[in-house]
Short mmCIF file of C-alpha atoms and ligand atoms in Angstrom, two decimals:
data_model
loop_
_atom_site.label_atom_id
_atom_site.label_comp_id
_atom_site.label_asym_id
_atom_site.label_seq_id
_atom_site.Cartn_x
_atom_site.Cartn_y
_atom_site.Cartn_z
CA UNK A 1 0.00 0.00 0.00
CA UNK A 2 1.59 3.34 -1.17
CA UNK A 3 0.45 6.58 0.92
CA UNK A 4 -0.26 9.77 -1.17
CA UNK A 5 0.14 13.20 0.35
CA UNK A 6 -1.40 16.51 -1.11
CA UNK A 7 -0.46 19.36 -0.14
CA UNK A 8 -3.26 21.71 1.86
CA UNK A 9 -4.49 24.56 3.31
CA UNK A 10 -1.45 24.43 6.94
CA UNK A 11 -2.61 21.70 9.55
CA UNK A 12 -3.22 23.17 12.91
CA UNK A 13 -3.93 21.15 15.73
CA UNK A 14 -5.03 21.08 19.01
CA UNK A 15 -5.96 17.76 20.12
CA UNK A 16 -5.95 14.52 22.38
CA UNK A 17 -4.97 11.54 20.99
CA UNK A 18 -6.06 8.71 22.93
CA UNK A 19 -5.55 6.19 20.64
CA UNK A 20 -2.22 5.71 20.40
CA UNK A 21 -2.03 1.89 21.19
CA UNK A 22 -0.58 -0.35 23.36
CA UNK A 23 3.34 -0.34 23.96
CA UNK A 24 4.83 -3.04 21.56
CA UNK A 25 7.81 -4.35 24.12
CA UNK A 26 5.25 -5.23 26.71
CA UNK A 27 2.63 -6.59 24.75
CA UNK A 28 5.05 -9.48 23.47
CA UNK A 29 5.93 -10.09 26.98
CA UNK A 30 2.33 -10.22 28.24
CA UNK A 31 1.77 -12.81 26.15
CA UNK A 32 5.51 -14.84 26.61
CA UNK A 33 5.24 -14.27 30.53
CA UNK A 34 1.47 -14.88 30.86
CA UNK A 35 1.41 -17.79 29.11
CA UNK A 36 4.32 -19.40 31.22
CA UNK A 37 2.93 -18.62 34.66
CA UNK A 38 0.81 -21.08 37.16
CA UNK A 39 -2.41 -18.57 36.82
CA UNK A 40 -4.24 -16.65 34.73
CA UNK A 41 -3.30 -12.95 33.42
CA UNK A 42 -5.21 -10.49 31.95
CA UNK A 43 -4.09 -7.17 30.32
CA UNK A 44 -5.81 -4.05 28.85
CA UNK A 45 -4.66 -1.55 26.38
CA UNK A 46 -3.29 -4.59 24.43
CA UNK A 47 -1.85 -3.73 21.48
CA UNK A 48 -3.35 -5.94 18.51
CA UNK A 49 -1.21 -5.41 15.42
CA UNK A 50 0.41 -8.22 13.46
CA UNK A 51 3.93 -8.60 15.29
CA UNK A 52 1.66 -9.12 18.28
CA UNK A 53 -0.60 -11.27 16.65
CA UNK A 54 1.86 -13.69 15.10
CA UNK A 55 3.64 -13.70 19.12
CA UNK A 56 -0.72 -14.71 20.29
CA UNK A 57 -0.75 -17.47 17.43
CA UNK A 58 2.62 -18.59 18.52
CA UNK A 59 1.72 -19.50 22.07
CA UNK A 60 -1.82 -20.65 20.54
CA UNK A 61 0.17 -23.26 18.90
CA UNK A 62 2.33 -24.25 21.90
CA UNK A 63 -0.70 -25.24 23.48
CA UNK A 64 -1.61 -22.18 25.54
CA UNK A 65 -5.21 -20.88 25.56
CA UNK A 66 -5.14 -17.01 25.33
CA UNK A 67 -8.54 -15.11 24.91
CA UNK A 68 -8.55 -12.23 22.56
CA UNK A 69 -11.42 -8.92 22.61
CA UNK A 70 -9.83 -6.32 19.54
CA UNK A 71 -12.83 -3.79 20.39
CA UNK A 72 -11.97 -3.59 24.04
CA UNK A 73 -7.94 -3.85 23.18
CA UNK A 74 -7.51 -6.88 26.38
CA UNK A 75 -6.10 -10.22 26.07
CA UNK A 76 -6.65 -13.30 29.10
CA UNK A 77 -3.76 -15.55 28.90
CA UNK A 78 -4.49 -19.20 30.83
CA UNK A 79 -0.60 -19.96 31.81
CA UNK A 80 0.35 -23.36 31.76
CA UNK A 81 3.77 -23.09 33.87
CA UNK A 82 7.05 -23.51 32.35
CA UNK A 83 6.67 -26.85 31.49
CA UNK A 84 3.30 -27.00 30.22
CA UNK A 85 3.66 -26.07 26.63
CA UNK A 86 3.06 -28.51 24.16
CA UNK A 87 5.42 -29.37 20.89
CA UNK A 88 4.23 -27.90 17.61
CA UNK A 89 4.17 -29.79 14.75
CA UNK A 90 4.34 -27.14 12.14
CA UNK A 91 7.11 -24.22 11.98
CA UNK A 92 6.14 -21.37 14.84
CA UNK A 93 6.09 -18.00 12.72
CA UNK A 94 7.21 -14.63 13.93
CA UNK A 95 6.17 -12.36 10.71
CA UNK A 96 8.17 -9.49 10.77
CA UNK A 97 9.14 -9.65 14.64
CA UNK A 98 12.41 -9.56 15.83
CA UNK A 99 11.35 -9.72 19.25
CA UNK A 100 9.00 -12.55 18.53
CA UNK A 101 11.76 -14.62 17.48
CA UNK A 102 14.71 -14.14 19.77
CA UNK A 103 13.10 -13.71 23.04
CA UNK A 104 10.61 -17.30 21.99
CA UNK A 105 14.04 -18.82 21.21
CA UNK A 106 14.60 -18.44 24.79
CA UNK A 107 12.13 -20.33 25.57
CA UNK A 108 12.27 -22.89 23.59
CA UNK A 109 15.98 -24.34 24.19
CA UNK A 110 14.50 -24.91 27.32
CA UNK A 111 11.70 -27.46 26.12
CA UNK A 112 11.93 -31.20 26.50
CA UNK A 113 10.92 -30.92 22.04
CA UNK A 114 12.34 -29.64 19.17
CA UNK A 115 10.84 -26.95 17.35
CA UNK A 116 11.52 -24.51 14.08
CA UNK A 117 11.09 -21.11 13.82
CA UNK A 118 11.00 -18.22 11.57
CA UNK A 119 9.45 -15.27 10.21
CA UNK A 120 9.30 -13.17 6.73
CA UNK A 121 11.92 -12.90 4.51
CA UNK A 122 13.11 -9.80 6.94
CA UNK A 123 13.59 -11.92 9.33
CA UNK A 124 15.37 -14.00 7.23
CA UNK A 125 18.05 -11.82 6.93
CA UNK A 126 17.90 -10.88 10.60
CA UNK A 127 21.34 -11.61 12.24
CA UNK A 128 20.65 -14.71 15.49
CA UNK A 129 23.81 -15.58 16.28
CA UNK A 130 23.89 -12.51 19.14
CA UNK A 131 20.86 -14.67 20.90
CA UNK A 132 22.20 -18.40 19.30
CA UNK A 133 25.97 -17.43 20.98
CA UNK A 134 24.80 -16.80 24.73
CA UNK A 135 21.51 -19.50 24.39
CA UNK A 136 24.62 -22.03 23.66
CA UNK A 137 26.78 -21.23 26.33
CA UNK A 138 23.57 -22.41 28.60
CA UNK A 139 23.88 -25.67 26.87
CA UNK A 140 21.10 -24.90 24.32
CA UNK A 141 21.33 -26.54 20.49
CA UNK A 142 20.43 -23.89 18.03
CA UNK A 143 21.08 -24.30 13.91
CA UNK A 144 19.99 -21.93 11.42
CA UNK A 145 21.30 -20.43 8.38
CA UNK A 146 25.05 -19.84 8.26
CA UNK A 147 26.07 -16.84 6.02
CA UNK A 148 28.87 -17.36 3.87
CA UNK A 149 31.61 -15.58 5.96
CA UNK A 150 30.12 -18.23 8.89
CA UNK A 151 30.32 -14.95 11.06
CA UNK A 152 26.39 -15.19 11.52
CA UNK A 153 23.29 -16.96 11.32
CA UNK A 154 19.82 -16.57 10.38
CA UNK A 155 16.65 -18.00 10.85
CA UNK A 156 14.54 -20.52 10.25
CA UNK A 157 16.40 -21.50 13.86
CA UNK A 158 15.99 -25.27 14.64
CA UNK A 159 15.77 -25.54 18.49
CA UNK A 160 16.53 -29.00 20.02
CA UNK A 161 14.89 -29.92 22.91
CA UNK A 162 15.81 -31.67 25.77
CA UNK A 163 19.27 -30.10 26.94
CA UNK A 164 19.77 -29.47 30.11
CA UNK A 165 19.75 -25.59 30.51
CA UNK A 166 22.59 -24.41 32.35
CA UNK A 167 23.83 -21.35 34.50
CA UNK A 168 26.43 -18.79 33.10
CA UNK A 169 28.07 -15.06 33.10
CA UNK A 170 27.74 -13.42 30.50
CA UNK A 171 28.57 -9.98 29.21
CA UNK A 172 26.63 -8.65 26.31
CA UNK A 173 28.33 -7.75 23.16
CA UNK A 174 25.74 -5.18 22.26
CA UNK A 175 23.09 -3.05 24.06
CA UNK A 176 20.13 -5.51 22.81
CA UNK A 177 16.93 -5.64 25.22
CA UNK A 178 15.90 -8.56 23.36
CA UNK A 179 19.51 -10.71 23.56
CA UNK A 180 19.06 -9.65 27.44
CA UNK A 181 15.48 -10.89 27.43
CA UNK A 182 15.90 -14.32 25.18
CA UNK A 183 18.83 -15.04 28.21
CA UNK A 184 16.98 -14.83 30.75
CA UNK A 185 14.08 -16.44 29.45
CA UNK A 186 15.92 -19.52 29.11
CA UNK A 187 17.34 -18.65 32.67
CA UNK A 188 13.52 -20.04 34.13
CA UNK A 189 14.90 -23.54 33.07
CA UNK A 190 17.96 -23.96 34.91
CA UNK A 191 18.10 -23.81 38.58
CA UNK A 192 21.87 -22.51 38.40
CA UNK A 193 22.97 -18.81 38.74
CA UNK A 194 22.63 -16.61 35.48
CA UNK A 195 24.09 -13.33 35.20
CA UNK A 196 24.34 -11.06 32.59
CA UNK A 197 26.36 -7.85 32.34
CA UNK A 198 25.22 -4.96 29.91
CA UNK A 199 27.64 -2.69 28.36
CA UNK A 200 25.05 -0.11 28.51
CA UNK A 201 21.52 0.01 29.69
CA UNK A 202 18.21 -0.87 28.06
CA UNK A 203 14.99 -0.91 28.01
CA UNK A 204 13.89 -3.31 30.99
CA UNK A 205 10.17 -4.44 30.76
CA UNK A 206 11.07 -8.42 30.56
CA UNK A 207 13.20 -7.21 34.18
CA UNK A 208 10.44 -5.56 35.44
CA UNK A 209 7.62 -8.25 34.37
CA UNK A 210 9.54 -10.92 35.38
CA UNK A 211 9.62 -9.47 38.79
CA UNK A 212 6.34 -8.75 38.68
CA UNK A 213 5.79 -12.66 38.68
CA UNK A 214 8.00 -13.54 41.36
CA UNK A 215 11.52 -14.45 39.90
CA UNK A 216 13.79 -13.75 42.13
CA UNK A 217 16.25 -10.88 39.94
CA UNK A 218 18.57 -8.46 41.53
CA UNK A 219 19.62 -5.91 39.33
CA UNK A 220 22.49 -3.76 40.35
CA UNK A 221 24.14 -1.27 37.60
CA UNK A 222 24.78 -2.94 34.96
CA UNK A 223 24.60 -6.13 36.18
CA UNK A 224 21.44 -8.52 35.94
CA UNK A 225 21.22 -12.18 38.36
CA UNK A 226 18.82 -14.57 38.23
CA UNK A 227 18.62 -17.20 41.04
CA UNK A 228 16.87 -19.70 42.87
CA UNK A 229 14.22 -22.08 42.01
CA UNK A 230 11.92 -20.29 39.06
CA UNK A 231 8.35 -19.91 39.06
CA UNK A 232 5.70 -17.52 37.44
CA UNK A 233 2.75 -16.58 39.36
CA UNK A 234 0.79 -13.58 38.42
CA UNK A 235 0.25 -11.69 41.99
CA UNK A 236 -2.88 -10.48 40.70
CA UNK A 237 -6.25 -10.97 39.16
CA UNK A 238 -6.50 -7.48 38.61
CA UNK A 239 -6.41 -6.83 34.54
CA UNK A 240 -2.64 -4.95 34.10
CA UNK A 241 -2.49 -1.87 32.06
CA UNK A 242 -0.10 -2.00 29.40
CA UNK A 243 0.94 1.77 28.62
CA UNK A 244 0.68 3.79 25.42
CA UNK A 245 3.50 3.19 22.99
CA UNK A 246 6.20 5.56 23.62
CA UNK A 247 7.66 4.45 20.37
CA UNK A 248 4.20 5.11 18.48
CA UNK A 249 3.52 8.46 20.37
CA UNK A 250 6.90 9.70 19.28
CA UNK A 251 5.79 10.17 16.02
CA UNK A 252 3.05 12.74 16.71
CA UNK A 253 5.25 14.29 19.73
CA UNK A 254 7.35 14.95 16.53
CA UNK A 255 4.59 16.73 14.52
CA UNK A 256 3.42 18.43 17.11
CA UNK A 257 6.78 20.41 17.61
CA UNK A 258 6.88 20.84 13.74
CA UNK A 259 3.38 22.04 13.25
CA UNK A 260 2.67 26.05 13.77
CA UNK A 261 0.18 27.16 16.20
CA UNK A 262 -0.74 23.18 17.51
CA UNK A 263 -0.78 21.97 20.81
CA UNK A 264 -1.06 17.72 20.54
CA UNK A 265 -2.05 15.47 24.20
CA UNK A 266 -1.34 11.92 24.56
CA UNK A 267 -2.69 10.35 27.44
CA UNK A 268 -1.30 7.59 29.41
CA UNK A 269 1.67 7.32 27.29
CA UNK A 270 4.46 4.73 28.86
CA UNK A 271 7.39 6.41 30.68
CA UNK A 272 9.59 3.93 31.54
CA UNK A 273 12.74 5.33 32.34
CA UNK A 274 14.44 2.84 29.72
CA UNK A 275 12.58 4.13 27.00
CA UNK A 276 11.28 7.92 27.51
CA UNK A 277 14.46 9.67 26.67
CA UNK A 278 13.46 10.97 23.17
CA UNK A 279 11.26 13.07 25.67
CA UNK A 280 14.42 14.62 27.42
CA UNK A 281 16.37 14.97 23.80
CA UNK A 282 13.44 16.68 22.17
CA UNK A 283 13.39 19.11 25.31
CA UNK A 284 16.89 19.50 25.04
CA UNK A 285 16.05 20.13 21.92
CA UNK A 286 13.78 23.76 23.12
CA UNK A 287 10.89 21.24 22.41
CA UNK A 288 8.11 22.35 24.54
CA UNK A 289 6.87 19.23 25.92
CA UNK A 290 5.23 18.88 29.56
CA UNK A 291 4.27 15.73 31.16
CA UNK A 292 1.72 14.90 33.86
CA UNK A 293 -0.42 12.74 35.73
CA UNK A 294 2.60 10.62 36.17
CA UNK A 295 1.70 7.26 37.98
CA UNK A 296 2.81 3.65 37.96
CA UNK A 297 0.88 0.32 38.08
CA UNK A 298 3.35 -1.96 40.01
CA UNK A 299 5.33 -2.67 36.77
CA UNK A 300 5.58 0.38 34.41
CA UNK A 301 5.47 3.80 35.08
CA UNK A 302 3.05 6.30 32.36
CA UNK A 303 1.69 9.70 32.25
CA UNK A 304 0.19 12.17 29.84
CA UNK A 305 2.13 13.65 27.80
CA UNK A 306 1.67 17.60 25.84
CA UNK A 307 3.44 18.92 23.23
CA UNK A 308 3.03 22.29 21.92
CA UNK A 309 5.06 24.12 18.44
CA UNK A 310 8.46 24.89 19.06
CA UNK A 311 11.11 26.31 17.18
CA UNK A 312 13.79 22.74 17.39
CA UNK A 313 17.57 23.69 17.88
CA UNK A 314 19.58 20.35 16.69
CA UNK A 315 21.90 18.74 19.04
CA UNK A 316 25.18 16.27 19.30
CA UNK A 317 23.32 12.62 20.03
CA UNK A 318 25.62 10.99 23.39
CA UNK A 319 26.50 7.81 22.41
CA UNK A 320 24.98 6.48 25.82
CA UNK A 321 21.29 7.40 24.71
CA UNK A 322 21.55 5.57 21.52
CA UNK A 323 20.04 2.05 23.24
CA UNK A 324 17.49 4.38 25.31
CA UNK A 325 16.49 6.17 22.14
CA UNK A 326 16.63 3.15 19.10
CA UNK A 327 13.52 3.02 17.52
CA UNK A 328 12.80 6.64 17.47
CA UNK A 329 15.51 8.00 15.46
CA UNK A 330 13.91 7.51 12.60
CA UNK A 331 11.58 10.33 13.31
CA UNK A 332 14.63 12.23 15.70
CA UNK A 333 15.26 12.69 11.84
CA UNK A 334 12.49 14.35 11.09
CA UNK A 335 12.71 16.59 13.82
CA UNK A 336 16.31 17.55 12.62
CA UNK A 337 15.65 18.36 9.16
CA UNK A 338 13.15 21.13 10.85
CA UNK A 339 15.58 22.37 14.00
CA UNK A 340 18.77 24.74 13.72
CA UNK A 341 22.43 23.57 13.00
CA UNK A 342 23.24 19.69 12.56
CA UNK A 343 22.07 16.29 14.58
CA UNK A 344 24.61 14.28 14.57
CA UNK A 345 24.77 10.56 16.07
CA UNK A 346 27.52 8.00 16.34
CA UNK A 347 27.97 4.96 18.04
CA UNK A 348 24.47 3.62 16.31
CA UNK A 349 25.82 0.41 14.24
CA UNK A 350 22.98 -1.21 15.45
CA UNK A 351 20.50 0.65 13.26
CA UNK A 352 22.09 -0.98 9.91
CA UNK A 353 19.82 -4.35 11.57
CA UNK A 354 16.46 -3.33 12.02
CA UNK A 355 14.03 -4.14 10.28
CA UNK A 356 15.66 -2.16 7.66
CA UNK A 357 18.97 -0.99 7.48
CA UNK A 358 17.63 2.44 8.84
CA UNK A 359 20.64 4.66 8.49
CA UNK A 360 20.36 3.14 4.69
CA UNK A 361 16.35 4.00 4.77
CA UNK A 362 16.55 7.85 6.84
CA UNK A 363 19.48 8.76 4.01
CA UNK A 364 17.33 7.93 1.20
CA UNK A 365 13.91 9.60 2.78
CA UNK A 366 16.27 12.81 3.72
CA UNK A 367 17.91 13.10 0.56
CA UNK A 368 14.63 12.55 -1.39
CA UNK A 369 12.82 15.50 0.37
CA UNK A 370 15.43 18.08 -0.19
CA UNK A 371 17.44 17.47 3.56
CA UNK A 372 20.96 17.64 3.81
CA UNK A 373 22.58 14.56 5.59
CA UNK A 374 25.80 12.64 6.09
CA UNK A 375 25.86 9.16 6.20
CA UNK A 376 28.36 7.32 8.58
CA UNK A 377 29.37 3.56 9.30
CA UNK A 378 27.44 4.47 12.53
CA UNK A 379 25.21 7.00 12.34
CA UNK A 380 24.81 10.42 10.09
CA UNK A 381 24.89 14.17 10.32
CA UNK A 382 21.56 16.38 9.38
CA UNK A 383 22.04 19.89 8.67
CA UNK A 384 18.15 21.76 9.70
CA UNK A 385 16.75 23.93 8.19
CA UNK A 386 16.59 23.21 4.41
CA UNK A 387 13.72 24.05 2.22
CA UNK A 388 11.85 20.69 2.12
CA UNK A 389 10.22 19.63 -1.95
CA UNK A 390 7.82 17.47 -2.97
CA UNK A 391 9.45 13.92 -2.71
CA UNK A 392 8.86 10.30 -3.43
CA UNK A 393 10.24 7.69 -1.22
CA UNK A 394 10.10 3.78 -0.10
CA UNK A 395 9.73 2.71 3.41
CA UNK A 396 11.80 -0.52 2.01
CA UNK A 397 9.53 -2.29 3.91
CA UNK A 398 10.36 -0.68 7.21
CA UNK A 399 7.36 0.39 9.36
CA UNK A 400 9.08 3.39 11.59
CA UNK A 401 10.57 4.38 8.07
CA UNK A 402 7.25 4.59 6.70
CA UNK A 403 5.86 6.42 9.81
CA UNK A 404 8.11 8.66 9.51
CA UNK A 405 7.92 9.45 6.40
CA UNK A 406 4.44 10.60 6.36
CA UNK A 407 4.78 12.85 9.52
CA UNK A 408 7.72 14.59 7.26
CA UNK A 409 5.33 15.14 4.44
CA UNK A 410 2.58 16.69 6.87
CA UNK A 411 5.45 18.89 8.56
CA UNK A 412 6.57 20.10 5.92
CA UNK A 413 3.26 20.08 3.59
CA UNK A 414 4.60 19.48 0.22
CA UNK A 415 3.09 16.60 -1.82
CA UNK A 416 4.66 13.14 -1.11
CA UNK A 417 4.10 9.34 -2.25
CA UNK A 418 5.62 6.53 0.32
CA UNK A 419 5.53 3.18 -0.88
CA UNK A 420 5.78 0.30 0.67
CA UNK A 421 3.17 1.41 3.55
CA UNK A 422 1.09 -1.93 4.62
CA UNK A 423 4.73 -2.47 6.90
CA UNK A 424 2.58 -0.24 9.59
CA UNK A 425 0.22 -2.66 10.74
CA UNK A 426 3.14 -4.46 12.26
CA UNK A 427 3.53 -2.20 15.37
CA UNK A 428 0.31 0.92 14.44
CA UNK A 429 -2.44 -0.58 12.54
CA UNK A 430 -4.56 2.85 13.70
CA UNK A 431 -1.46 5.35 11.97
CA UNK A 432 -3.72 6.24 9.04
CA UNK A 433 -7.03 6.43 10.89
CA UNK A 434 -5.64 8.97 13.29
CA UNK A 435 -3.70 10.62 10.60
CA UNK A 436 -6.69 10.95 8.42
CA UNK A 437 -8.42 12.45 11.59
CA UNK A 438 -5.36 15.05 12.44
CA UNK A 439 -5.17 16.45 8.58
CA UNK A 440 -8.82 16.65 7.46
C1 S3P B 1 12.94 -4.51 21.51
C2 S3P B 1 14.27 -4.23 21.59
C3 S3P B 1 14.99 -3.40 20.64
C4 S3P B 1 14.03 -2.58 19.79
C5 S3P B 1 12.90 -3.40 19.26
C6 S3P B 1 12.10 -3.98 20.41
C7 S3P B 1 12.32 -5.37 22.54
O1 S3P B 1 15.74 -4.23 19.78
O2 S3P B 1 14.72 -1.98 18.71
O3 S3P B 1 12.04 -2.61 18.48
O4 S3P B 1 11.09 -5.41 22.63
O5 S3P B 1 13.06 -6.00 23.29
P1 S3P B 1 17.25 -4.70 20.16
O6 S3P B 1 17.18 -5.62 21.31
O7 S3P B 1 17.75 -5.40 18.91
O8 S3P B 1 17.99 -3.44 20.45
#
């Protein structure tokens, strides 16, 4: 699906936008968590797009019973314990979900069966051997698709069963929340000590759930353990709130600095600490963003969040906010090509492996509107402040490309085409019906 953008009459806004769904991160692990703990779960605010969905049918096919309502956005998942999932005899699919399919890996080299899984032909070329490296040091069996060079591996991933999982230390070669989370996912099926060491911090939700549900974690610094017999038991049969989509929200935090004379609200919008630090860079940035209402529900802290037009000054990136910040550079783009002087980030390899290689994707959708930008190895310089043209551009399949594309049209109201747009319903299936709303 392509997305066509006319130029109009200036967009003004002042608006709440309350549906903004569900945060991505934590609906996976509502589903992963819920469905290996004693008891029943139940969360709201769910967020039903098809990353999610593939993660549901996943767990459906291990043998889990999980109760869906789209309309009212909440999911019931039955748990069956650690050991109560059931071998599948067809290949589990992930779609286009990189969290689906490292963090289930996990879980899987701890099963008494084999099992196969993969995703789209993204996937495919998504590297495994950062979560098939530390899984193996546990004693897990994990076989997939060497590339050439044998320096990595990609899916389908065959996962033997039936190893004995096994304790280590293990220092992560990257900032990845979802190496971090596919360790200590396997760690529920050992009884030895498992510690990991992160070179820098990130986002924490599979920490912060898991705790939730009674593992026994002690987090200190950089360093995570995990000890003592495991066992998930929801505390609660109160429904848990999962909050707004940081990630998601970013996008329209964005246009609502770049639009004149709008003021955007975005209730209940997730605030972990782990993942809310576009919010301090865009205020660094002069952005005039308040938050309030801030509150927490036991796991994850949210609040609402305002935004009003501001006039962006562009800053140096530190290296240390790059894992805090990773999915919203994309549109930290955006923002840049509108702010004074240059944005300019390093120490972001990691982007070349997302779901696109998104230094790769944010050149070409810069360069095609008229932006100046400078690619590096490991990040790129924007200079602000050009006068953005009419452009055409492909998301190359890349959802947050996409996204942010389209806000970058409606900033800067010149006529646009993005192809490649159905990539949205993998993480924002209600983009275009709230975008539709905002420009009318
Ligand atoms: C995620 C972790 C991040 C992020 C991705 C979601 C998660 O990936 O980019 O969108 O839910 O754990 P990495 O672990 O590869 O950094």
């Amino acid at each position: 699906m392509d997305f066509i953008y006319k130029k109009r009459n200036p967009v003004v806004l002042n608006t709440t936008i309350t549906d903004i769904p569900g945060d991505k991160s934590i609906s996976h692990r509502s589903i992963i968590i819920g469905s290996l703990a004693n008891n029943k779960s139940s969360f709201h605010n769910f967020l039903f797009s098809e990353d999610c969905i593939n993660t549901i049918n996943i767990f459906r096919d291990l043998g889990v019973k999980i109760e869906t309502n789209l309309e009212a956005g909440t999911i019931q998942t039955q748990g069956v314990g650690l050991y109560g999932l059931r071998p599948c005899n067809k290949t589990l699919y992930t779609g286009n979900s990189g969290t689906s399919i490292r963090l289930i890996s996990g879980i899987l080299a701890g099963q008494k069966f084999d099992s196969e899984i993969t995703g789209d032909s993204s996937i495919e070329k998504r590297p495994m051997k950062r979560i098939v490296e530390p899984l193996s040091l546990m004693n897990a069996e994990i076989y997939g698709n060497e590339s050439l060079d044998q320096k990595n591996i990609f899916p389908p991933l065959h996962i033997k069963g039936n190893n004995l999982i096994k304790g280590m230390t293990y220092t992560l070669p990257v900032a990845s929340a979802q190496v971090k989370s596919a360790v200590l996912l396997a760690a529920l099926y050992t009884r030895d000590d498992v510690n990991i060491i992160e070179p820098a911090k990130c986002r924490d939700h599979t920490e912060l759930m898991l705790k939730y549900f009674g593992v026994n974690l002690f987090i200190s610094n950089n360093k995570i353990s995990c000890s003592g017999p495991r066992q998930l038991q929801n505390p609660s049969t109160k429904s848990i709130y999962i909050p707004s989509d940081i990630s998601s929200a970013a996008f329209f935090i964005v246009l609502g600095c770049l639009l004149p004379d709008s003021r955007i609200c975005i209730p209940k919008a997730g605030l972990n600490k782990t993942r809310s630090r576009i919010l301090d860079i865009l205020i660094e940035m002069n952005a005039r963003i308040t938050i309030s209402n801030v509150c927490s529900n036991d796991l994850e802290m949210y609040g609402d969040i305002a935004v009003e037009s501001s006039s962006l000054k562009n800053i140096r990136i530190r290296e240390e906010d790059i894992p805090f910040i990773i999915d919203e550079i994309p549109v930290l783009a955006i923002a840049a090509l509108f702010g004074k002087g240059k944005l300019k980030i390093t120490g972001a390899k990691e982007l070349r492996v997302k779901e696109s290689d998104r230094i790769a994707s944010i050149v070409h959708l810069v360069s095609a509107s008229g932006g100046k930008i400078i690619e590096y190895e490991d990040g790129f310089e924007i200079e602000g402040g050009s006068e953005l043209h009419d452009f055409e551009c492909n998301s190359s399949g890349d959802h947050r490309i996409a996204m942010s594309a389209v806000i970058a049209a409606i900033a800067a109201n010149v006529n646009a085409v993005v192809k490649n747009c159905s990539c949205i319903n993998t993480s924002f299936p209600d983009f275009f019906d709230i975008v539709k709303k905002l420009t009318i």
